[in-house]
Tab-separated table of C-alpha atoms in Angstrom:
chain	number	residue	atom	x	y	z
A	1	UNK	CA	0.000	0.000	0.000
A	2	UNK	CA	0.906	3.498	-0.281
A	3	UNK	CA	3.145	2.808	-3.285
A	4	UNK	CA	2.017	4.480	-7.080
A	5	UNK	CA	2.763	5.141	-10.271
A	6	UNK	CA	2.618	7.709	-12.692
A	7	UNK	CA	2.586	7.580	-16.659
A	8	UNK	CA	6.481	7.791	-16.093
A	9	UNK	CA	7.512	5.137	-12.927
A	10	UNK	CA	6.811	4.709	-9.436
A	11	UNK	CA	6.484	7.878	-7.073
A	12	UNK	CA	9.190	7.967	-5.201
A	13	UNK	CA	8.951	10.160	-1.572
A	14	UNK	CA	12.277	11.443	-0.970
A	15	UNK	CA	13.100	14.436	1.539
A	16	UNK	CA	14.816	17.804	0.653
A	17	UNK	CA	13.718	17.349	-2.637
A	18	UNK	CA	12.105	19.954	-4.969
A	19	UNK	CA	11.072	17.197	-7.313
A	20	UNK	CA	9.143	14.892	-4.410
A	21	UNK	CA	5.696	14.701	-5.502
A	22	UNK	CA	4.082	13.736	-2.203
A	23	UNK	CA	3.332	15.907	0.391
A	24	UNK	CA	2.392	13.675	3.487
A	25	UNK	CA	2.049	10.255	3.777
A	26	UNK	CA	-0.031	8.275	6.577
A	27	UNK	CA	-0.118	4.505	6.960
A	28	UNK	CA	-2.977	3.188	9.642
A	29	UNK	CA	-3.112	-0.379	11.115
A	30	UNK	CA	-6.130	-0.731	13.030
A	31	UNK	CA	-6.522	-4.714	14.783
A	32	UNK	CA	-9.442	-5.318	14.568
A	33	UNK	CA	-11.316	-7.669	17.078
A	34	UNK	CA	-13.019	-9.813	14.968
A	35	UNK	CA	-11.310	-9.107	11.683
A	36	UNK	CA	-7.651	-8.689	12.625
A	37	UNK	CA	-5.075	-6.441	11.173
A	38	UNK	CA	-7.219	-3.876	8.459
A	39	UNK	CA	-4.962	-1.242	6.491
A	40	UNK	CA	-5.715	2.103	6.298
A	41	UNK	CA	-3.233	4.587	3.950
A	42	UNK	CA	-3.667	8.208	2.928
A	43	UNK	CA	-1.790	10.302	0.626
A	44	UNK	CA	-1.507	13.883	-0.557
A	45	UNK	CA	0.390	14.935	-3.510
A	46	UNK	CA	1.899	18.158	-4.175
A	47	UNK	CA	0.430	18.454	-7.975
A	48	UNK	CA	-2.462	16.852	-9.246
A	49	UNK	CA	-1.359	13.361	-11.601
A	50	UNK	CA	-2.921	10.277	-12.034
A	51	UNK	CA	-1.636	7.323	-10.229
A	52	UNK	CA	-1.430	4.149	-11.162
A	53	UNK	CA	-1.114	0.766	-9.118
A	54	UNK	CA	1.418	-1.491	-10.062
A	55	UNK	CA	0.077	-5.516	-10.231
A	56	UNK	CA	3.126	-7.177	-8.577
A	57	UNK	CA	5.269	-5.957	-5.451
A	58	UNK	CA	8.637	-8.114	-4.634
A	59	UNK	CA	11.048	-6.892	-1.666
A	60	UNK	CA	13.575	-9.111	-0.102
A	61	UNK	CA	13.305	-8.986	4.133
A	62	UNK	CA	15.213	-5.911	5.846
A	63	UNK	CA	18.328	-7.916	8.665
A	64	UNK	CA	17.906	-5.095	10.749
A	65	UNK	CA	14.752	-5.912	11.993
A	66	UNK	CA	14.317	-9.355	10.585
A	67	UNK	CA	17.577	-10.714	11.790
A	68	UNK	CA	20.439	-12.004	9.147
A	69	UNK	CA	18.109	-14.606	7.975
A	70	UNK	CA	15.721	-12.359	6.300
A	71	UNK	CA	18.003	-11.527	3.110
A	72	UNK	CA	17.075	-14.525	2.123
A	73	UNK	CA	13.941	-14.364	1.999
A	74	UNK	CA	10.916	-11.782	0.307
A	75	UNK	CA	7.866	-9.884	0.597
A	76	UNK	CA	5.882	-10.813	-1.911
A	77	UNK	CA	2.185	-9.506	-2.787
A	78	UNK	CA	0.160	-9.489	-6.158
A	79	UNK	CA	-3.420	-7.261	-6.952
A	80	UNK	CA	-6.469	-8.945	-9.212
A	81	UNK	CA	-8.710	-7.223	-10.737
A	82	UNK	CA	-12.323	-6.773	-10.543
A	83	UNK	CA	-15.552	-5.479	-12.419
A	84	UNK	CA	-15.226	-2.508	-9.872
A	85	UNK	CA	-13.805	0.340	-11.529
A	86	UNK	CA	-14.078	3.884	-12.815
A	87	UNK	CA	-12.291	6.293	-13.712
A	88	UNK	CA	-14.413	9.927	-14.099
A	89	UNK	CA	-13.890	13.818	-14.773
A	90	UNK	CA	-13.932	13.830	-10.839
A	91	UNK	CA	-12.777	10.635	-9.479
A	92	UNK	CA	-10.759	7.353	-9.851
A	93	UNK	CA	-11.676	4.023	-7.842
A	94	UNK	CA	-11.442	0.346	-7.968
A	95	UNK	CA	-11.618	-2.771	-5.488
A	96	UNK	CA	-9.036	-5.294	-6.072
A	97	UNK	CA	-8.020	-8.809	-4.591
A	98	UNK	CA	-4.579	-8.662	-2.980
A	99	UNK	CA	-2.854	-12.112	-2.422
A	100	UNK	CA	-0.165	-11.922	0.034
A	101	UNK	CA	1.891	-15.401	1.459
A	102	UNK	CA	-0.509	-15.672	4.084
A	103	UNK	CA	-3.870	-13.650	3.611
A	104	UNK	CA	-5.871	-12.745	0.948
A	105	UNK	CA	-7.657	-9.251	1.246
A	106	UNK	CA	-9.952	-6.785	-0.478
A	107	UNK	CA	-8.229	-3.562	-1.309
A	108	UNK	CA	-10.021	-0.326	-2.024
A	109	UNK	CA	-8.179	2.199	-4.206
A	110	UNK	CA	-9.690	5.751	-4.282
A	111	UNK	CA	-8.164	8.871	-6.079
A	112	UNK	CA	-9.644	12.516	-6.058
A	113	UNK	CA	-7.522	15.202	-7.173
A	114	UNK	CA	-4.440	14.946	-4.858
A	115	UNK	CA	-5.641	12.858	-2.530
A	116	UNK	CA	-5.169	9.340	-2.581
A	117	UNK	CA	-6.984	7.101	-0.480
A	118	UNK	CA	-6.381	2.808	0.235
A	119	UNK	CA	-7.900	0.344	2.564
A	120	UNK	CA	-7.342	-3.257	2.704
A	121	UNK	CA	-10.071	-5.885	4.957
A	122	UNK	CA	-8.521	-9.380	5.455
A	123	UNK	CA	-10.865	-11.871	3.911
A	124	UNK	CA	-12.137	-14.158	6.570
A	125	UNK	CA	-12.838	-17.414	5.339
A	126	UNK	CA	-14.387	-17.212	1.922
A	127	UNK	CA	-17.176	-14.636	3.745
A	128	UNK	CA	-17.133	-11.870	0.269
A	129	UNK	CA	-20.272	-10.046	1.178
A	130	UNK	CA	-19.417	-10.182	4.723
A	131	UNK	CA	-15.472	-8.437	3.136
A	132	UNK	CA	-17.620	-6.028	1.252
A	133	UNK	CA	-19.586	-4.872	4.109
A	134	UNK	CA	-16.702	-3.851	6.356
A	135	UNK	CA	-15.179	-2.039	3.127
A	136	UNK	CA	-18.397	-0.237	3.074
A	137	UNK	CA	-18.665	0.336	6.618
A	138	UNK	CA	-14.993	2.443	6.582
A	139	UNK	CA	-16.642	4.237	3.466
A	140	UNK	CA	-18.930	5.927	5.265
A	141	UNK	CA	-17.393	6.063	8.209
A	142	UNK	CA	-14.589	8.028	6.911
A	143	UNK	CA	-17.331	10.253	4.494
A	144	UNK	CA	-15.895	8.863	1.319
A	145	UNK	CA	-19.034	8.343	-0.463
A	146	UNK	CA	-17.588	6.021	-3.109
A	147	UNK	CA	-20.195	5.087	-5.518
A	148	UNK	CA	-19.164	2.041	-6.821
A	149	UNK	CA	-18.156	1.127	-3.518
A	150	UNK	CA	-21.893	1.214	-2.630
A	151	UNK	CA	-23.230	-0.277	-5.668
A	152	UNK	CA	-21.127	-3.074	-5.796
A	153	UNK	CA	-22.100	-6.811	-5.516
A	154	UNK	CA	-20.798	-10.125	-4.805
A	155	UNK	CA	-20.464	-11.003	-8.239
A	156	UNK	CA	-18.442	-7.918	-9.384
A	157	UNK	CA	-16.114	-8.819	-7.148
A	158	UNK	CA	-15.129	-12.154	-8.555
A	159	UNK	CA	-11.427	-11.905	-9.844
A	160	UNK	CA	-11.330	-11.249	-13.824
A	161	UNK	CA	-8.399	-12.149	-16.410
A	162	UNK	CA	-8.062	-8.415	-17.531
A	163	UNK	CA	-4.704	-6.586	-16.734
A	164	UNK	CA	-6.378	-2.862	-17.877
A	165	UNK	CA	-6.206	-0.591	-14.784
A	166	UNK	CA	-2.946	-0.885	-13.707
A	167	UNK	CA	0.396	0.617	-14.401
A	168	UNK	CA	2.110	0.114	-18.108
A	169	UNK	CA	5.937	0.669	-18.658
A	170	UNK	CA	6.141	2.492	-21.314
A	171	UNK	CA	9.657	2.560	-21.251
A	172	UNK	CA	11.638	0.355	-24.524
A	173	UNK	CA	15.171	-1.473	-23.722
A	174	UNK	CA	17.942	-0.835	-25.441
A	175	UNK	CA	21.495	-1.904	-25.939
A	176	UNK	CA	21.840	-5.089	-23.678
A	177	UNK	CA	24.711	-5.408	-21.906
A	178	UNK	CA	25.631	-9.415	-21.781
A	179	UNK	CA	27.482	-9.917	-18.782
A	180	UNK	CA	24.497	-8.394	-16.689
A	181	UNK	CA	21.785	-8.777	-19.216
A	182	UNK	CA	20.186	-5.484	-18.831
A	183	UNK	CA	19.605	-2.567	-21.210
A	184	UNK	CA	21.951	0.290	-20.478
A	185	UNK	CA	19.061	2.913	-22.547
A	186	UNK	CA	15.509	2.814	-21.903
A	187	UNK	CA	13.602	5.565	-24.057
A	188	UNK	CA	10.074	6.580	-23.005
A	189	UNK	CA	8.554	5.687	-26.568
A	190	UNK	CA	5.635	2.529	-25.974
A	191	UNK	CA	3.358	5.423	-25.196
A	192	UNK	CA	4.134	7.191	-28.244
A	193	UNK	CA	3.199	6.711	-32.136
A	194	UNK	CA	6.516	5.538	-32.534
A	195	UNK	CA	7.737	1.616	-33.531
A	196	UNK	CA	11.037	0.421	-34.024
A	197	UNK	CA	12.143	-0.696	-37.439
A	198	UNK	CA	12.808	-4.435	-37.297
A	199	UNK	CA	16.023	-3.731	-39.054
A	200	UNK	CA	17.770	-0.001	-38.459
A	201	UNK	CA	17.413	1.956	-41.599
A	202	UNK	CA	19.310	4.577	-39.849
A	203	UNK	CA	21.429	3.768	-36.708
A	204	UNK	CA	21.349	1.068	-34.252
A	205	UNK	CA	17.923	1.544	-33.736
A	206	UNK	CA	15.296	3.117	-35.854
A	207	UNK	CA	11.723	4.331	-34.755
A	208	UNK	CA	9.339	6.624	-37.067
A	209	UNK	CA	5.922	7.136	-37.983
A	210	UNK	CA	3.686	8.715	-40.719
A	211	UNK	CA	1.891	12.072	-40.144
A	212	UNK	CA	-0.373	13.828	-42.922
A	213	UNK	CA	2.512	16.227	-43.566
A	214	UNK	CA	5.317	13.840	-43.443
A	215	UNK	CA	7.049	10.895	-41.923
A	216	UNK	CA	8.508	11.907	-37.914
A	217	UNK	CA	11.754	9.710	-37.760
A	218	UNK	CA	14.026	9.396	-34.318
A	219	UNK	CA	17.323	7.077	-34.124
A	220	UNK	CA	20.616	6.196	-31.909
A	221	UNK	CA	23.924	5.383	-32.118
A	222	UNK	CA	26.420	5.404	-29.843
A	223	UNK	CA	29.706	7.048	-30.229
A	224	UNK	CA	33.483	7.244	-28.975
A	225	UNK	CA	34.537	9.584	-26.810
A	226	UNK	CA	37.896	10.940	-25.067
A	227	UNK	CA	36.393	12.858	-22.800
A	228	UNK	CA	35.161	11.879	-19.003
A	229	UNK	CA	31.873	12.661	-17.845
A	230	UNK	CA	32.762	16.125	-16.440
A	231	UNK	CA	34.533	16.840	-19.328
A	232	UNK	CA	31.473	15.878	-21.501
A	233	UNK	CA	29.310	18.309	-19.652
A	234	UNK	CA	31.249	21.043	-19.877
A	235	UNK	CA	32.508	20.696	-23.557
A	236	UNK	CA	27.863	21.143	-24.458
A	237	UNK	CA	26.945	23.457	-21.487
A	238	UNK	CA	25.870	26.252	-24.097
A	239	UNK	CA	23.111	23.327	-25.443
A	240	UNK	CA	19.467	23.580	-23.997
A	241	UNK	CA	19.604	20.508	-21.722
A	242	UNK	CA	17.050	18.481	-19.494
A	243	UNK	CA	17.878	16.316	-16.569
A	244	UNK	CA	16.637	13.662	-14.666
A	245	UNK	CA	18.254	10.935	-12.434
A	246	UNK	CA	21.351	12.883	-12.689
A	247	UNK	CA	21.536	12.268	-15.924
A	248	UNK	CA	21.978	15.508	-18.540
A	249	UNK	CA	20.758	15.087	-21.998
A	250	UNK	CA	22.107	17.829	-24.373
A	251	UNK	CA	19.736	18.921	-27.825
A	252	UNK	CA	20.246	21.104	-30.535
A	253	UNK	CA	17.512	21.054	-33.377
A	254	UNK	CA	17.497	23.448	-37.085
A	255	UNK	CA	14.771	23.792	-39.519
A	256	UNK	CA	16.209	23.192	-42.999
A	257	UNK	CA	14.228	22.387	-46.362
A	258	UNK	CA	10.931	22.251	-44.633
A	259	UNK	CA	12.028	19.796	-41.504
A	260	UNK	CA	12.867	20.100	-37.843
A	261	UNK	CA	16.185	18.152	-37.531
A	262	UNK	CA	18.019	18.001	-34.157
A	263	UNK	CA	20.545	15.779	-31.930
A	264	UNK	CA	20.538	14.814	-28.866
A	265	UNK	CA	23.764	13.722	-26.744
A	266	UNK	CA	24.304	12.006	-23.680
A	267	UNK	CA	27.268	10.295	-21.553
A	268	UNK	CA	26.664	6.700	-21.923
A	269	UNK	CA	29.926	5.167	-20.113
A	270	UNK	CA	33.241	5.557	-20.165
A	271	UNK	CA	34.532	6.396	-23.707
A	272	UNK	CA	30.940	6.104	-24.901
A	273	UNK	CA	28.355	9.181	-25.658
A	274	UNK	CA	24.775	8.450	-27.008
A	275	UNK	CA	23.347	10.674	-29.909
A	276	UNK	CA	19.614	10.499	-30.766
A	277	UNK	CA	18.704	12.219	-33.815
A	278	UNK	CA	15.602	13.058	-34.908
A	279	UNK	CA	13.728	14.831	-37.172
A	280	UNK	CA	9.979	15.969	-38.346
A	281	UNK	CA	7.496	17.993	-41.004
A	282	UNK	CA	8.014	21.839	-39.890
A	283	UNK	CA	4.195	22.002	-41.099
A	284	UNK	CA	2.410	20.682	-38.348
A	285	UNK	CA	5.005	19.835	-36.728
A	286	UNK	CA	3.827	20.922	-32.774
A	287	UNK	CA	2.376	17.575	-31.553
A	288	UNK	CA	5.832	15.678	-33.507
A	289	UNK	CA	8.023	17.529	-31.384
A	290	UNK	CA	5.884	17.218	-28.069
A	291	UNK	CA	6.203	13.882	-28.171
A	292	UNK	CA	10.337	13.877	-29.121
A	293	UNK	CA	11.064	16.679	-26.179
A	294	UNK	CA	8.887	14.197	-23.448
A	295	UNK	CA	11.023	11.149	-25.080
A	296	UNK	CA	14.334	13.260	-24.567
A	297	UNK	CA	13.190	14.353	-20.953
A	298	UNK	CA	13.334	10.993	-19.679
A	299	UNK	CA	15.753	9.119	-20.988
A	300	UNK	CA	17.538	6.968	-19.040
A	301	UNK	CA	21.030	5.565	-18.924
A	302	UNK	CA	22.379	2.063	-16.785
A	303	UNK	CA	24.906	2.805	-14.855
A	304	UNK	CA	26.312	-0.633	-14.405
């Protein structure tokens, strides 16, 4: 609980930070007497974003208050959906099955503007009305009011196959390292128009896609460089430049014979630099190069 995405990654809440999107944080255990341990967490973000709940949570026990044994083993916990969901102008809600090792529990996921709003009720034998009662009960109790909360029966809360409400990476991998067997680039692109040439027309890899006015192309390649990654900075300081995760991607874009055409450059490891190169139709070109600049924003780069 208490753990979201956005349409970028997980939320992270980190102090002293002026890019920490949440604003205060409060995690409730309340035991029960007849139903045991139920869950209660708030949250309130700084900005107003959708969040997103990821379907699978995996984290390996903390020694320090687990003893040395615990590194080897995990916390492991996995959401189902069910036919309880909407997402309005106003509002977004749904009422999943969580499976833990031990218990299984009905979680209620609320969202209005920046506040966020979870409870879990333990499932006491296989007693689902008597589950969706108590879920109700903390509904009104706490003035929530949720709709579909009220509304729902039995049967919308059997578990379905569909995977549609929760989070989607919409990050793609790119050059895998073997030894590790991880991609050292991930570009922000599976939300995007874009799809990767099976073989590269240009560079090692080749995304594009066809607009009334002309055909929006983007590719990589990865380059040798003397310099360090100081050295790097400092030699394209005068380039427009975002950052994120420390890491500092450098553009530069002309218009020439009717196109946008730019490059982008980042360190990639040592004696390595990254160049994405792009271009687009200066005619209608505004949308093409919203969706390049959010690619180049996040762009990502292993450091192994």
């Amino acid at each position: 609980m208490g753990r979201y995405h956005n349409a970028v990654g997980e939320l992270q809440y980190t102090h002293n930070d002026p890019d920490n999107p949440v604003y205060q944080q409060e995690t409730v255990l309340y035991q029960d007497p007849d139903w045991g341990d139920l869950f209660v967490n708030a949250t309130l973000l700084y900005d107003e974003q959708e969040v997103f709940l990821d379907q699978y949570y995996s984290k390996s026990g903390n020694v320090i208050f687990d003893g040395v044994n615990a590194a080897m083993g995990s916390h492991d916990a996995a959401l189902t959906e069910t036919s309880v969901f909407a997402n309005t102008a106003a509002y977004k809600t749904g009422v999943y099955w969580a499976r833990t090792s031990s218990r299984h529990y009905l979680l209620g996921f609320y969202q209005r503007d920046k506040l966020i709003f979870e409870v879990a009720i333990p499932l006491r034998a296989s007693d689902t009305l008597a589950t969706l009662v108590k879920l109700n009960t903390v509904n009104e109790k706490l003035g929530l009011h949720v709709r579909e909360w009220q509304q729902a029966t039995t049967q919308q809360l059997q578990p379905v196959d569909t995977q549609e409400t929760f989070w989607k990476n919409p990050f793609v991998g790119l050059y895998m390292e073997e030894p590790y067997l991880l991609h050292r680039v991930s570009l922000k692109i599976k939300d995007t128009p874009f799809r990767e040439a099976r073989t590269a027309i240009k560079g090692d890899h080749y995304f594009s896609y066809d607009t009334p006015t002309g055909k929006v192309e983007l590719f990589t390649v990865v380059k040798d460089t003397y310099a360090d990654r100081d050295a790097f900075d400092a030699t394209h300081q005068n380039l427009s430049a975002y950052e994120a995760n420390g890491q500092r991607v450098y553009y530069d874009e002309q218009e020439t014979g009717g196109k946008v055409k730019g490059i982008a450059q980042t360190y990639f490891k040592s004696g390595k630099f990254l160049t994405l190169h792009y271009e687009y139709p200066q005619a209608g070109g505004d949308e093409a190069k919203a969706i390049i600049h959010r690619i180049l924003r996040h762009v990502r780069v292993r450091m192994l």
